[in-house]
Short mmCIF file of C-alpha atoms in Angstrom, two decimals:
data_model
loop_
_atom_site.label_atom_id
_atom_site.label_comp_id
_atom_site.label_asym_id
_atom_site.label_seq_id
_atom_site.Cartn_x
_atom_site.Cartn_y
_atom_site.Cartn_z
CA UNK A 10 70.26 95.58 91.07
CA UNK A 11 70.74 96.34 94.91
CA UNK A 12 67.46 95.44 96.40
CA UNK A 13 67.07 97.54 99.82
CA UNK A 14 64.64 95.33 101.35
CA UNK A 15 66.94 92.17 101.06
CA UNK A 16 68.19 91.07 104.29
CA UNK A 17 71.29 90.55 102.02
CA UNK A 18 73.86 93.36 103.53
CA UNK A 19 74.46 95.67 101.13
CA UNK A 20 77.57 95.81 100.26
CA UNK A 21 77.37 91.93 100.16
CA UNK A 22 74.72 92.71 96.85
CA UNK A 23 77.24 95.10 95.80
CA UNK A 24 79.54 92.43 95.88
CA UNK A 25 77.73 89.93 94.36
CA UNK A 26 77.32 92.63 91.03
CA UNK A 27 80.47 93.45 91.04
CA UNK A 28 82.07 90.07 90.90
CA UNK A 29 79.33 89.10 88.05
CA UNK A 30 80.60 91.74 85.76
CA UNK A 31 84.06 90.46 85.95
CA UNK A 32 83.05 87.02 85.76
CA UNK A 33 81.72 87.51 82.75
CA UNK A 34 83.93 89.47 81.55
CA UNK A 35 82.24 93.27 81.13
CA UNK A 36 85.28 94.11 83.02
CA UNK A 37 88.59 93.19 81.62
CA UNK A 38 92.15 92.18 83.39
CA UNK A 39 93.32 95.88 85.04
CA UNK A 40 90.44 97.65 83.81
CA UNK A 41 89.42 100.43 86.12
CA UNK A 42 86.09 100.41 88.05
CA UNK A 43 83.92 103.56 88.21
CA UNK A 44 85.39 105.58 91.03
CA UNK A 45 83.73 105.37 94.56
CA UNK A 46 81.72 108.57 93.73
CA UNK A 47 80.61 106.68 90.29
CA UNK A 48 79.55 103.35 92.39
CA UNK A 49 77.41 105.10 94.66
CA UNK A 50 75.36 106.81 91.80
CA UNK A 51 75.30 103.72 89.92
CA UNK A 52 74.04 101.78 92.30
CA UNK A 53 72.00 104.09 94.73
CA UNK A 54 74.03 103.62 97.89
CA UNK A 55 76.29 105.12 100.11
CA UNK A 56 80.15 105.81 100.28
CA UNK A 57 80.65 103.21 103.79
CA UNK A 58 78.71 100.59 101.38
CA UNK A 59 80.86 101.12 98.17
CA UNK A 60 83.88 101.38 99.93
CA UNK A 61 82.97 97.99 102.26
CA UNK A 62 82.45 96.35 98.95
CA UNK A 63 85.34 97.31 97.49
CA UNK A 64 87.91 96.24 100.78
CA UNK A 65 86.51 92.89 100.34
CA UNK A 66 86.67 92.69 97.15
CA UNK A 67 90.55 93.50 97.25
CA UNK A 68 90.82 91.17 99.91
CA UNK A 69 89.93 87.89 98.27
CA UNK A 70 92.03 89.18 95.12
CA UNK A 71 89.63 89.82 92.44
CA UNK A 72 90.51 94.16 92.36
CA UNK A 73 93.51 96.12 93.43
CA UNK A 74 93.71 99.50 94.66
CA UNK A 75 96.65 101.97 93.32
CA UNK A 76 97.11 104.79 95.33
CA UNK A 77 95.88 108.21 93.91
CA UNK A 78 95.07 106.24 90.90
CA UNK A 79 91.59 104.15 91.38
CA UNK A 80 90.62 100.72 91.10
CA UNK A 81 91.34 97.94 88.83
CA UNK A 82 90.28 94.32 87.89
CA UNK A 83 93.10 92.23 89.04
CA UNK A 84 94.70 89.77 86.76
CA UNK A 85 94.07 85.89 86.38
CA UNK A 86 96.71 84.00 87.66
CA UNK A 87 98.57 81.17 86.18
CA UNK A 88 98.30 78.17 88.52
CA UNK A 89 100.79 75.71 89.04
CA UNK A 90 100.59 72.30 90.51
CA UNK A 91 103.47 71.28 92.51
CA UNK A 92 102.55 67.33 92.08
CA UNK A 93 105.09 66.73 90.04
CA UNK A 94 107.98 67.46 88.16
CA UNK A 95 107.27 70.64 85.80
CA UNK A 96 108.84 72.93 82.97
CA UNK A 97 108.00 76.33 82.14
CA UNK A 98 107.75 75.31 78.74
CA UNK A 99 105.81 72.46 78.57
CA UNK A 100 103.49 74.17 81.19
CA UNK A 101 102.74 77.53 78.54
CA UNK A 102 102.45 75.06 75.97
CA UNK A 103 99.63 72.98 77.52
CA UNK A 104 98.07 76.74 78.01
CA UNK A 105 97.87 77.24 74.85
CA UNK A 106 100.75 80.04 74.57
CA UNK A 107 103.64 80.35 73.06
CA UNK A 108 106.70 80.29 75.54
CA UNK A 109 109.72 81.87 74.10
CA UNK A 110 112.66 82.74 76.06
CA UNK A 111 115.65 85.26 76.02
CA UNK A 112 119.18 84.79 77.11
CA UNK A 113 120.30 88.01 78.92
CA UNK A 114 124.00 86.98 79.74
CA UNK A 115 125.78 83.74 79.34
CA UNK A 116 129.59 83.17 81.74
CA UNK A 117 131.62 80.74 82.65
CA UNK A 118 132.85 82.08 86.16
CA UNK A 119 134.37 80.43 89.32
CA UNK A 120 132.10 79.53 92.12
CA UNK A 121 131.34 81.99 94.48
CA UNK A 122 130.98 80.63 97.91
CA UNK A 123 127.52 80.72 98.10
CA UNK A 124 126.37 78.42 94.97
CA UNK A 125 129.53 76.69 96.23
CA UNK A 126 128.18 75.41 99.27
CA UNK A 127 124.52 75.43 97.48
CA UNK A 128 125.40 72.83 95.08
CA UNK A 129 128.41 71.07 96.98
CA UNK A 130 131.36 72.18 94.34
CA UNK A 131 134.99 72.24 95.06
CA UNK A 132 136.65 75.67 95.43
CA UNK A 133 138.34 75.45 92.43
CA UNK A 134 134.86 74.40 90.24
CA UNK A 135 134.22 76.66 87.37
CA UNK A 136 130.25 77.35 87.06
CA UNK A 137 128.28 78.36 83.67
CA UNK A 138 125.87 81.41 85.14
CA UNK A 139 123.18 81.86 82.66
CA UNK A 140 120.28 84.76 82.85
CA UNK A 141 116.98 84.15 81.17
CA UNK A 142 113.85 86.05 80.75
CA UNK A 143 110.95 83.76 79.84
CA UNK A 144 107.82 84.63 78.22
CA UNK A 145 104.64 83.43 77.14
CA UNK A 146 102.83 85.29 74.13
CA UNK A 147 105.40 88.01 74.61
CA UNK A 148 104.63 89.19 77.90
CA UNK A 149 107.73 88.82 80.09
CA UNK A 150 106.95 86.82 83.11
CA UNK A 151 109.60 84.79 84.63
CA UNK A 152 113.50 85.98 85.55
CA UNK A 153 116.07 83.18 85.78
CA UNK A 154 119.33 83.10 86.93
CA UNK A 155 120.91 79.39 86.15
CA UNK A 156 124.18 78.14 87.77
CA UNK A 157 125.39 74.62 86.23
CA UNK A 158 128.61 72.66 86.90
CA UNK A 159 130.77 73.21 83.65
CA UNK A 160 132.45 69.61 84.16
CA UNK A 161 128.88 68.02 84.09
CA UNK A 162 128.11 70.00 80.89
CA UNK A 163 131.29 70.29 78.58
CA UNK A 164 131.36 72.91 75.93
CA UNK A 165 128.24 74.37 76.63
CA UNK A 166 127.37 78.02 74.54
CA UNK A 167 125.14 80.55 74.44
CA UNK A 168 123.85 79.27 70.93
CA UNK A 169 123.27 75.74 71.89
CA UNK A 170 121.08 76.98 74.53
CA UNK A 171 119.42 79.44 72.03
CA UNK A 172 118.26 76.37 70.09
CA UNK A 173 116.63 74.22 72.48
CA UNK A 174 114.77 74.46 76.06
CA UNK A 175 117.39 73.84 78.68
CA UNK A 176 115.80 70.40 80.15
CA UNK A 177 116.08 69.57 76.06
CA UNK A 178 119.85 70.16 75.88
CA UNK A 179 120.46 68.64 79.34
CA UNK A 180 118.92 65.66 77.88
CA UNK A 181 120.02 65.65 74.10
CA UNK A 182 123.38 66.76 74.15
CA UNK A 183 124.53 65.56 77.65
CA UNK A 184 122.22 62.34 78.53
CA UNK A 185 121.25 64.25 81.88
CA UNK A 186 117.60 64.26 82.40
CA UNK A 187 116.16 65.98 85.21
CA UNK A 188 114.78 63.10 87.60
CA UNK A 189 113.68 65.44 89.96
CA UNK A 190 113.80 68.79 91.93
CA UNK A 191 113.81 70.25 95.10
CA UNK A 192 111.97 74.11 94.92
CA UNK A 193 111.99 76.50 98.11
CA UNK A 194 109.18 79.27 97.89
CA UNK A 195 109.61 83.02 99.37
CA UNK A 196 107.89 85.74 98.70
CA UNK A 197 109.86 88.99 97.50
CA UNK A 198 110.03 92.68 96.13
CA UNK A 199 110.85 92.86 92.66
CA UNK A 200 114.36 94.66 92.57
CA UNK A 201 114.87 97.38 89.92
CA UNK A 202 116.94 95.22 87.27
CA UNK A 203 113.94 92.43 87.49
CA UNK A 204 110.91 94.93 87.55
CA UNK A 205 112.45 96.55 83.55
CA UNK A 206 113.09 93.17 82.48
CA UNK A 207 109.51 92.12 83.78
CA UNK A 208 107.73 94.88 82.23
CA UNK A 209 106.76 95.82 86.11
CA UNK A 210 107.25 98.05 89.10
CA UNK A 211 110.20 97.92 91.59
CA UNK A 212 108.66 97.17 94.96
CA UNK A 213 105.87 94.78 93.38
CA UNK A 214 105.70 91.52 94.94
CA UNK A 215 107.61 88.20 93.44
CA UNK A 216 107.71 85.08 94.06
CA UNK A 217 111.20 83.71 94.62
CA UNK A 218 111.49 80.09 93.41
CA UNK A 219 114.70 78.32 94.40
CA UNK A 220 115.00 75.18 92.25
CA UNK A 221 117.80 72.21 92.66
CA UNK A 222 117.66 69.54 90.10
CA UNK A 223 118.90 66.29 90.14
CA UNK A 224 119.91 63.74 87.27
CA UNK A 225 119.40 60.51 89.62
CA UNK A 226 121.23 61.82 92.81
CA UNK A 227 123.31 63.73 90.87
CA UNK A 228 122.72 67.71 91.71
CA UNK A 229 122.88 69.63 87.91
CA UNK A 230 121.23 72.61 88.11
CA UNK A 231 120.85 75.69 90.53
CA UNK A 232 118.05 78.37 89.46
CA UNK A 233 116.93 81.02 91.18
CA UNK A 234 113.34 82.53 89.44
CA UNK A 235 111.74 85.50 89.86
CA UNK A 236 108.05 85.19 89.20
CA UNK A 237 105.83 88.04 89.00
CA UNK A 238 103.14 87.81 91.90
CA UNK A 239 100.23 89.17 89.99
CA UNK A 240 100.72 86.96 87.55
CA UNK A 241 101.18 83.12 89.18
CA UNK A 242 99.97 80.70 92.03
CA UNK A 243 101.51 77.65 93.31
CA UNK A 244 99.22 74.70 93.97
CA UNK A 245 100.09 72.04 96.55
CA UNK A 246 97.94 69.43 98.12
CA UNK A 247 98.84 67.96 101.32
CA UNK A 248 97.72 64.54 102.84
CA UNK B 20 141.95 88.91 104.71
CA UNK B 21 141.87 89.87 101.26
CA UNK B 22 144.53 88.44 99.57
CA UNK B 23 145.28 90.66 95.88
CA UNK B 24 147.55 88.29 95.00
CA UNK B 25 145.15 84.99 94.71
CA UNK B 26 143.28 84.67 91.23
CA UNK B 27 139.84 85.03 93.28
CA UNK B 28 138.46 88.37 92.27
CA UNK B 29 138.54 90.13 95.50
CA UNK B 30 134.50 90.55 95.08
CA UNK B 31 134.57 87.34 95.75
CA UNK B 32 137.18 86.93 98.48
CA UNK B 33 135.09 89.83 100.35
CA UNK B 34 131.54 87.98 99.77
CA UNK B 35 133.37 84.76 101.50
CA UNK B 36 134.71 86.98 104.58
CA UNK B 37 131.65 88.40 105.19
CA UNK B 38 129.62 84.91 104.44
CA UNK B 39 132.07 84.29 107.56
CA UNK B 40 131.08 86.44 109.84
CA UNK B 41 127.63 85.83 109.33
CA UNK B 42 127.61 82.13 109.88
CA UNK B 43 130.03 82.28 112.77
CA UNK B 44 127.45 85.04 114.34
CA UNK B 45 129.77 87.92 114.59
CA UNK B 46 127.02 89.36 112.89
CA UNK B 47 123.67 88.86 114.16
CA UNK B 48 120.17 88.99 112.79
CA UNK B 49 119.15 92.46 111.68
CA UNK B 50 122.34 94.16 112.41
CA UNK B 51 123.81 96.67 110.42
CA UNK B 52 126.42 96.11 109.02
CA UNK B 53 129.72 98.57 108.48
CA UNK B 54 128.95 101.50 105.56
CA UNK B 55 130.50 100.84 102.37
CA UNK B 56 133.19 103.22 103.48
CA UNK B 57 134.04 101.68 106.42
CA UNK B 58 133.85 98.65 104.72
CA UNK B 59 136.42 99.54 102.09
CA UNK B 60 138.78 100.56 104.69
CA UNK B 61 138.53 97.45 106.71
CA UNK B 62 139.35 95.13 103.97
CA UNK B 63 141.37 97.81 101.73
CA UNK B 64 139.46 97.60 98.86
CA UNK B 65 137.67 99.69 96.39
CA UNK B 66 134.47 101.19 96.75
CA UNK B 67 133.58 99.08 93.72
CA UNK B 68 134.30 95.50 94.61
CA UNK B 69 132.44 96.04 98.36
CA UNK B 70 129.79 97.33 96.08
CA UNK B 71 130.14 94.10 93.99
CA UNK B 72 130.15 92.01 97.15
CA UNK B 73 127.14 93.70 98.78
CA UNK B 74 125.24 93.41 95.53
CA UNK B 75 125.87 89.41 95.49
CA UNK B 76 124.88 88.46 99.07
CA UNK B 77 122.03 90.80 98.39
CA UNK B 78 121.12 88.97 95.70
CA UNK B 79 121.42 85.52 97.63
CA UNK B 80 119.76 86.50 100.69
CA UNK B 81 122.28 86.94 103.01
CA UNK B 82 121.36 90.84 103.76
CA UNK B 83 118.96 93.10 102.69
CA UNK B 84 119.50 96.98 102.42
CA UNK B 85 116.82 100.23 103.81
CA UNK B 86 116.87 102.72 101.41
CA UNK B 87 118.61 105.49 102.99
CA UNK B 88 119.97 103.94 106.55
CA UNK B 89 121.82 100.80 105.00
CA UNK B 90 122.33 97.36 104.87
CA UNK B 91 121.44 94.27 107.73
CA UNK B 92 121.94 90.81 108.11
CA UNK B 93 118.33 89.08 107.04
CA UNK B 94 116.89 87.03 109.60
CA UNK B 95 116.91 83.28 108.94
CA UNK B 96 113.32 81.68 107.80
CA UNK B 97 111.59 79.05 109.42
CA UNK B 98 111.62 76.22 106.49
CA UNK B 99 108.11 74.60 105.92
CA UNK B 100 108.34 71.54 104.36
CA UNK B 101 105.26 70.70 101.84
CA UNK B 102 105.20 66.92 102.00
CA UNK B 103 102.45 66.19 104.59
CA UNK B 104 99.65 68.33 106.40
CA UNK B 105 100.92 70.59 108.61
CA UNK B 106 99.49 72.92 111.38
CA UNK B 107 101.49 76.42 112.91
CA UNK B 108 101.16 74.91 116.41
CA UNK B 109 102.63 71.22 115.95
CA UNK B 110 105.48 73.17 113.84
CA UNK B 111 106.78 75.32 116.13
CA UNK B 112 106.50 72.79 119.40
CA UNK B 113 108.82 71.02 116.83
CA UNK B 114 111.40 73.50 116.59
CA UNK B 115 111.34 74.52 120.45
CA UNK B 116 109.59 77.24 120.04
CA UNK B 117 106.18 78.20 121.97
CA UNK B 118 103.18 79.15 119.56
CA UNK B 119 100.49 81.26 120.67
CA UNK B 120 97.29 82.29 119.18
CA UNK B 121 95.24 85.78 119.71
CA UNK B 122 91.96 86.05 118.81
CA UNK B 123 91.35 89.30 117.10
CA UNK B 124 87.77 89.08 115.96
CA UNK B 125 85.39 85.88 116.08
CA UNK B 126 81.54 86.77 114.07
CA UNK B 127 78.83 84.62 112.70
CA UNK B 128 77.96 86.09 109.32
CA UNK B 129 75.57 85.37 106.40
CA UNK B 130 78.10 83.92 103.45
CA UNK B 131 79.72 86.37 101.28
CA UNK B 132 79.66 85.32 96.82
CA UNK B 133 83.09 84.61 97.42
CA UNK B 134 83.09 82.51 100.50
CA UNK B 135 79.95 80.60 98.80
CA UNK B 136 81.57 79.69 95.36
CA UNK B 137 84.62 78.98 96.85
CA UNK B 138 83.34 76.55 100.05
CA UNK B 139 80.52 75.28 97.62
CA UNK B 140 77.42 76.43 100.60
CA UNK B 141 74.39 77.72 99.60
CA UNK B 142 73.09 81.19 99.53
CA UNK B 143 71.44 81.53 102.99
CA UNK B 144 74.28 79.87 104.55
CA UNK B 145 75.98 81.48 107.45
CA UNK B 146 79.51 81.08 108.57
CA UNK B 147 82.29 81.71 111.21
CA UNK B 148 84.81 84.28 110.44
CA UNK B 149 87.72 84.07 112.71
CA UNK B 150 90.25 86.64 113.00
CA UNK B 151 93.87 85.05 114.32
CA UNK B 152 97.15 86.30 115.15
CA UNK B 153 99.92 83.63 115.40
CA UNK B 154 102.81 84.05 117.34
CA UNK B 155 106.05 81.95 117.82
CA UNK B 156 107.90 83.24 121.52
CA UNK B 157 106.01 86.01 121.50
CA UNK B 158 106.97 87.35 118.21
CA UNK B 159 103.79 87.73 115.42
CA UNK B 160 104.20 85.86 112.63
CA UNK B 161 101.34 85.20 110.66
CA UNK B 162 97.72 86.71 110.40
CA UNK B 163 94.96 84.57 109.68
CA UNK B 164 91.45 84.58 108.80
CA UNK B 165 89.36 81.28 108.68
CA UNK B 166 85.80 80.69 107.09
CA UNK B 167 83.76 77.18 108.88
CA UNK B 168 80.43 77.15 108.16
CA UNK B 169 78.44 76.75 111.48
CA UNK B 170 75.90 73.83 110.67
CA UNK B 171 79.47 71.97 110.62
CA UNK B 172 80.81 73.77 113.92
CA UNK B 173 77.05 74.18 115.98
CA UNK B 174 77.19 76.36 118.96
CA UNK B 175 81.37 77.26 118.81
CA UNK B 176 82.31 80.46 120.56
CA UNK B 177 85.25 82.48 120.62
CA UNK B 178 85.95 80.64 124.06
CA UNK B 179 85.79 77.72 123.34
CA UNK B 180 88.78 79.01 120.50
CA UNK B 181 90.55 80.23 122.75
CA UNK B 182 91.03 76.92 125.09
CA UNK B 183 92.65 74.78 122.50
CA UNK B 184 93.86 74.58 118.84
CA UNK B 185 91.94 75.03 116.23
CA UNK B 186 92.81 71.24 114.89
CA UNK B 187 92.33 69.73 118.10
CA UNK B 188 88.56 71.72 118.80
CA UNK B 189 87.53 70.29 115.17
CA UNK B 190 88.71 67.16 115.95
CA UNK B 191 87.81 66.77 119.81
CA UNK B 192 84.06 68.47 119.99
CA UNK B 193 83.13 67.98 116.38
CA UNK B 194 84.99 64.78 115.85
CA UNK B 195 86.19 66.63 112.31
CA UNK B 196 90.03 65.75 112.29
CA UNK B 197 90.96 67.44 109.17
CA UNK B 198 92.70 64.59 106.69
CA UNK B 199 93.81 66.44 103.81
CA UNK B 200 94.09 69.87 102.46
CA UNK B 201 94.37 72.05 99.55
CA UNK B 202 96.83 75.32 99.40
CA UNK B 203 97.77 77.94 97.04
CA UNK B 204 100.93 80.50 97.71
CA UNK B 205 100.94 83.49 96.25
CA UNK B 206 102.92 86.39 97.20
CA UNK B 207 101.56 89.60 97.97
CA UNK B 208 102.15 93.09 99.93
CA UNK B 209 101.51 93.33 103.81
CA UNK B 210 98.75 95.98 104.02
CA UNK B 211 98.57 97.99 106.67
CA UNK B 212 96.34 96.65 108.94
CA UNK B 213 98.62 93.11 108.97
CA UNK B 214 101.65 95.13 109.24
CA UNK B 215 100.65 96.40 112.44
CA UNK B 216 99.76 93.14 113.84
CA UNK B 217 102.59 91.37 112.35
CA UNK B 218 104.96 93.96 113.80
CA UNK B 219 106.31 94.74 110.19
CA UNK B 220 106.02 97.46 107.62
CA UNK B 221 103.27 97.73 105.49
CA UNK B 222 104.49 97.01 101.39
CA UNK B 223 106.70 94.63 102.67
CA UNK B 224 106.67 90.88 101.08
CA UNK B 225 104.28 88.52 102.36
CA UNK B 226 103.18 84.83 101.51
CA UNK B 227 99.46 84.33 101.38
CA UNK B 228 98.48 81.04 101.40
CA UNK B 229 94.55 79.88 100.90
CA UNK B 230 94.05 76.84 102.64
CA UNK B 231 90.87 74.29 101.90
CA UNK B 232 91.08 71.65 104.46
CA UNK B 233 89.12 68.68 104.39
CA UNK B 234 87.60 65.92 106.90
CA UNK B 235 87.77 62.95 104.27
CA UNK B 236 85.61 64.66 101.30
CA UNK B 237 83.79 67.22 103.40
CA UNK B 238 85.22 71.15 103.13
CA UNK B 239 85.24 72.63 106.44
CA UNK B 240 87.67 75.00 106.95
CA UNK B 241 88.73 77.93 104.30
CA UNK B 242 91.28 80.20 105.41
CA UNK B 243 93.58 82.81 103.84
CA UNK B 244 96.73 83.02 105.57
CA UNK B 245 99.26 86.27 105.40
CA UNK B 246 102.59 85.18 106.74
CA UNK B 247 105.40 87.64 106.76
CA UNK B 248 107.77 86.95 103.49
CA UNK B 249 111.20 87.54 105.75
CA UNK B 250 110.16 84.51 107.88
CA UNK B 251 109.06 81.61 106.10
CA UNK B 252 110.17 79.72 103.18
CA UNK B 253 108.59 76.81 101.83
CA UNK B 254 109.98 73.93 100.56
CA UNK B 255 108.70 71.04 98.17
CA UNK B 256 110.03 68.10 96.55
CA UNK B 257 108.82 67.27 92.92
CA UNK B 258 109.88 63.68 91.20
#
């Protein structure tokens, strides 16, 4: 308990307390906290030391506030490593879960002038433009919109990318292996179409992920993802 | 113009015409842009395929829209490439461009649970927090706050801050060049408090980025960056 004679602040102790109940787990992924009135009773302390507690608490990411609503745990984040080449996929799977993914449209369009100059096409080049929603246990977490060269990848359908993971058919079907990547990292308000296929809010924040992948030196791919930002972390070390 | 006889639906042609403009800088940063009236009577073309247009160079970056006063040319990011330790001030001396630093708040504190665990000091540590504003020409761009723990950094002062770079006081007084680094993006909302000081809106997209940077194995320096989401993109390779 807070211990007044501590030359520990207090909302430092309160801290502490708080951060031991969600650490071991008595308080659950967006489970709301007793309200500010609550803490103070709880804990025999006043409203400026609760709320202190509380701002720092948001700050380092372990709560988040809702307006009008209260306080919440804030989820664990999946982390990825960016020191090497990596698939959604195989990255769930490691995890432990269960990645599935849904094909939301499937086209064969001409190039637009922006993925045109993007991925270095000719103005007559006819792109496949593929949306996916990809999960892990169910829980939506990932939008992708795919743009691929449809002379690099003959024939392609909706089923045969039903069947397999993409860097699977890209491989098995067309001998095009993804060597390696180049990924460009913003951050971003989920729009309204993302946020219902996410399971979100419109005006949460997303990472936008930018990938171009290369077979050798040969550009394939164009995706741009949509990751939710409660939900992931990107990992880089730099020497 | 708009040509309704060419086999490019005339989305399309207007996307490329407008891509135009942009590029050549008939349209600057953060200008409006024509209603989607106007816009339709410009290029004589339905309300629908400007719609269509606007919707795809949304979608790519290439403007953004207010809810309720209309749509702007985004601003261009600054690029950071991931590949190597990097610091603000090297950066943007790099791209012509003249950083400054304000020091909002400088304190010696005992360590906060969080700060311990994640810096690995013990309990009756204390640390520097540091409070900084970064600005490129004058304009805010990123808000940072920065943990060192002071039997590393004896006797600093918010002066002695305030006469150099961070990298080159570590590296000059303490002989602590920093050699490697750990960070981890996530994207968030500005909050109010960095929206002022960034000059931006609060809700908008940001990037934070927690940085652990090293002098060969030794931690010195944690801190948790906030860097406006319609400035900076970064970028890394993955083989």
């Amino acid at each position: 308990m807070i211990d007044k004679g501590n030359k520990m602040p207090l909302y430092l102790q309160l801290m502490r307390l708080l951060m031991e109940k969600v650490e071991k787990g008595l308080y659950i992924e967006h489970e709301q906290l007793p309200s500010e009135r609550e803490l103070c009773e709880i804990y025999e302390v006043s409203r400026i030391t609760v709320r202190q507690a509380l701002q720092e608490l948001e700050r380092v990411g372990i709560i988040y506030k809702l307006h009008g609503k209260g306080t919440f745990v804030a989820p664990k984040k999946y982390d990825q490593q960016l020191d090497a080449l990596y698939s959604f996929t195989e990255e769930m799977k490691k995890l432990g879960k269960q990645p599935t993914t849904k094909i939301l449209s499937f086209e064969t369009l001409p190039v637009d002038d922006y993925i045109r100059l993007k991925m270095g096409l000719s103005i007559e080049s006819e792109v496949y433009k593929v949306v996916r929603l990809r999960l892990a246990d169910e829980e939506p977490l990932m939008y992708e919109t795919t743009y691929l060269p449809s002379t690099l990848f003959p024939n392609l359908t909706k089923e045969r990318f039903e069947e397999q993971s993409m860097y699977d058919l890209f491989q098995r079907e067309y001998e095009k292996a993804v060597t390696n990547a180049t990924e460009k990292f913003t951050a971003t308000l989920l729009k309204e179409e993302e946020a219902t296929y996410l399971e979100a809010v419109s005006g949460q924040a997303a990472m936008s992920i930018k990938r171009f992948a290369y077979h050798q030196n040969e550009l394939i791919e164009y995706t741009m993802s949509i990751a939710r930002g409660d939900k992931f972390a990107y990992t880089v070390e730099l020497t």
